[in-house]
Each structure stands twice: as C-alpha cells, then as structure tokens.
Amino acid sequence: MLGNLAENAAKWAHRTVLVCGIADGNGVMVAVDDDGPGIADGAIETALARGGRLDEAQPGTGLGLAIVSDLVEAYGGSLTLSRSALGGLRAAVRLPGRH
C-alpha cells in the first residue's frame, strides 16, 4: 500500500513528497503528501475507481489507488484523499491495531 501511494505521489509531485506515520493504541496511520496538482474534490470517487484515470496523458493503469482502497478495506481500515498542506494530494491510510 505504501509503495503504491509513494509511487503515485512521486509521479505527480513537482519537487516534494513527504511520508509520515504514527502508531498508537488504536492502530497505525501513514500519510503521503505531495506538492503536485492534487485531486479536485469531485474527482476523488473517479480516482478510487478501478481503471479510473484523471489524466490520460500520464502513463499508468488507473489501478493504484483502487488497489490501495481495496486492501485498506480488507484490513478494516480507511483511506482518505484530501488536499495536502504542501498543495497537492494527501493520501492517508489508517489501519486498526490487533486486539
């Protein structure tokens, strides 16, 4: 999951990709931020759809975010796409801890 998110961020970033994570008693959260163009709020559903492509001019299959979303769901977690403080996309994954 992290590799997919980092690869996506590197593809779209102008210069900066930031990866951070935190573990607590409730699980783990990992966020990948970039300073690229980001995703418009209305396009998030398309970006998460299998084969969903927002820019056909860039190489790719449109599977990366959909695969991450499917895996996160399978592990009982959540994936949030939002505007990064860097100006581009923030993809944040939260996975529950083992109890």
C-alpha atoms as a printed R data frame, in Angstrom:
   type eleno elety resid chain resno       x      y       z
1  ATOM     1    CA   MET     A     1   0.000  0.000   0.000
2  ATOM     2    CA   LEU     A     2   2.715  2.451   0.997
3  ATOM     3    CA   GLY     A     3   4.719  1.708  -2.138
4  ATOM     4    CA   ASN     A     4   1.707  2.387  -4.317
5  ATOM     5    CA   LEU     A     5   0.933  5.674  -2.569
6  ATOM     6    CA   ALA     A     6   4.570  6.805  -2.655
7  ATOM     7    CA   GLU     A     7   4.895  5.939  -6.348
8  ATOM     8    CA   ASN     A     8   1.723  7.889  -7.117
9  ATOM     9    CA   ALA     A     9   2.971 10.900  -5.137
10 ATOM    10    CA   ALA     A    10   6.371 10.824  -6.868
11 ATOM    11    CA   LYS     A    11   4.663 10.677 -10.261
12 ATOM    12    CA   TRP     A    12   2.644 13.843  -9.615
13 ATOM    13    CA   ALA     A    13   4.904 15.847  -7.288
14 ATOM    14    CA   HIS     A    14   6.686 18.931  -8.562
15 ATOM    15    CA   ARG     A    15   9.567 18.583  -6.090
16 ATOM    16    CA   THR     A    16   8.442 17.273  -2.710
17 ATOM    17    CA   VAL     A    17   6.961 14.054  -1.323
18 ATOM    18    CA   LEU     A    18   6.552 13.688   2.427
19 ATOM    19    CA   VAL     A    19   5.808 10.352   4.122
20 ATOM    20    CA   CYS     A    20   4.905 10.269   7.794
21 ATOM    21    CA   GLY     A    21   3.398  7.726  10.116
22 ATOM    22    CA   ILE     A    22   2.290  7.219  13.664
23 ATOM    23    CA   ALA     A    23   1.361  4.185  15.698
24 ATOM    24    CA   ASP     A    24  -0.815  4.352  18.779
25 ATOM    25    CA   GLY     A    25  -3.023  2.021  20.789
26 ATOM    26    CA   ASN     A    26  -5.700  2.180  18.095
27 ATOM    27    CA   GLY     A    27  -3.512  1.180  15.150
28 ATOM    28    CA   VAL     A    28  -1.298  2.888  12.622
29 ATOM    29    CA   MET     A    29  -1.731  5.892  10.342
30 ATOM    30    CA   VAL     A    30   0.511  6.581   7.360
31 ATOM    31    CA   ALA     A    31   0.162  9.696   5.206
32 ATOM    32    CA   VAL     A    32   1.827 10.508   1.899
33 ATOM    33    CA   ASP     A    33   1.776 14.173   0.861
34 ATOM    34    CA   ASP     A    34   2.979 15.794  -2.351
35 ATOM    35    CA   ASP     A    35   3.215 19.268  -3.834
36 ATOM    36    CA   GLY     A    36   1.659 18.326  -7.180
37 ATOM    37    CA   PRO     A    37  -1.675 19.389  -8.662
38 ATOM    38    CA   GLY     A    38  -3.799 17.337  -6.250
39 ATOM    39    CA   ILE     A    39  -7.274 15.987  -6.997
40 ATOM    40    CA   ALA     A    40 -10.435 18.055  -7.157
41 ATOM    41    CA   ASP     A    41 -12.986 17.056  -4.500
42 ATOM    42    CA   GLY     A    42 -15.443 15.977  -7.195
43 ATOM    43    CA   ALA     A    43 -12.892 13.646  -8.796
44 ATOM    44    CA   ILE     A    44 -11.945 11.580  -5.742
45 ATOM    45    CA   GLU     A    45 -14.516  8.873  -6.488
46 ATOM    46    CA   THR     A    46 -13.152  8.522 -10.038
47 ATOM    47    CA   ALA     A    47  -9.569  8.346  -8.749
48 ATOM    48    CA   LEU     A    48 -10.513  5.473  -6.417
49 ATOM    49    CA   ALA     A    49 -12.427  3.510  -9.086
50 ATOM    50    CA   ARG     A    50 -10.656  0.587 -10.709
51 ATOM    51    CA   GLY     A    51  -9.299  1.929 -14.006
52 ATOM    52    CA   GLY     A    52 -10.241  5.499 -13.047
53 ATOM    53    CA   ARG     A    53  -7.825  7.901 -14.724
54 ATOM    54    CA   LEU     A    54  -7.876 11.651 -14.231
55 ATOM    55    CA   ASP     A    55  -5.113 12.428 -16.739
56 ATOM    56    CA   GLU     A    56  -4.811 10.170 -19.776
57 ATOM    57    CA   ALA     A    57  -1.631 11.989 -20.865
58 ATOM    58    CA   GLN     A    58   0.344 10.470 -17.954
59 ATOM    59    CA   PRO     A    59   1.423  6.811 -18.014
60 ATOM    60    CA   GLY     A    60  -0.441  4.450 -15.731
61 ATOM    61    CA   THR     A    61  -3.285  1.978 -15.499
62 ATOM    62    CA   GLY     A    62  -5.597  3.711 -13.047
63 ATOM    63    CA   LEU     A    63  -5.355  0.734 -10.684
64 ATOM    64    CA   GLY     A    64  -3.023  2.014  -7.942
65 ATOM    65    CA   LEU     A    65  -5.423  3.934  -5.698
66 ATOM    66    CA   ALA     A    66  -8.194  1.376  -6.288
67 ATOM    67    CA   ILE     A    67  -5.903 -1.446  -5.136
68 ATOM    68    CA   VAL     A    68  -4.869  0.517  -2.053
69 ATOM    69    CA   SER     A    69  -8.533  1.223  -1.297
70 ATOM    70    CA   ASP     A    70  -9.448 -2.468  -1.639
71 ATOM    71    CA   LEU     A    71  -6.573 -3.586   0.607
72 ATOM    72    CA   VAL     A    72  -7.333 -0.967   3.253
73 ATOM    73    CA   GLU     A    73 -10.963 -2.080   3.304
74 ATOM    74    CA   ALA     A    74  -9.935 -5.750   3.575
75 ATOM    75    CA   TYR     A    75  -7.903 -4.904   6.694
76 ATOM    76    CA   GLY     A    76 -10.754 -2.903   8.239
77 ATOM    77    CA   GLY     A    77  -9.074  0.453   7.767
78 ATOM    78    CA   SER     A    78  -9.776  3.693   5.969
79 ATOM    79    CA   LEU     A    79  -8.234  5.645   3.099
80 ATOM    80    CA   THR     A    80  -8.715  9.396   2.939
81 ATOM    81    CA   LEU     A    81  -7.740 11.588  -0.001
82 ATOM    82    CA   SER     A    82  -7.576 15.312   0.677
83 ATOM    83    CA   ARG     A    83  -5.639 18.487  -0.069
84 ATOM    84    CA   SER     A    84  -2.096 18.369   1.320
85 ATOM    85    CA   ALA     A    85  -0.544 21.240   3.245
86 ATOM    86    CA   LEU     A    86   2.125 21.031   0.509
87 ATOM    87    CA   GLY     A    87  -0.525 21.972  -2.067
88 ATOM    88    CA   GLY     A    88  -1.035 18.607  -3.755
89 ATOM    89    CA   LEU     A    89  -2.644 15.392  -2.569
90 ATOM    90    CA   ARG     A    90  -2.603 13.839   0.892
91 ATOM    91    CA   ALA     A    91  -3.364 10.118   0.909
92 ATOM    92    CA   ALA     A    92  -3.826  8.917   4.488
93 ATOM    93    CA   VAL     A    93  -4.264  5.269   5.453
94 ATOM    94    CA   ARG     A    94  -5.424  4.240   8.924
95 ATOM    95    CA   LEU     A    95  -5.269  0.554   9.870
96 ATOM    96    CA   PRO     A    96  -6.604 -0.801  13.134
97 ATOM    97    CA   GLY     A    97  -4.329 -2.430  15.695
98 ATOM    98    CA   ARG     A    98  -4.561 -6.086  16.647
99 ATOM    99    CA   HIS     A    99  -6.673 -6.809  19.703
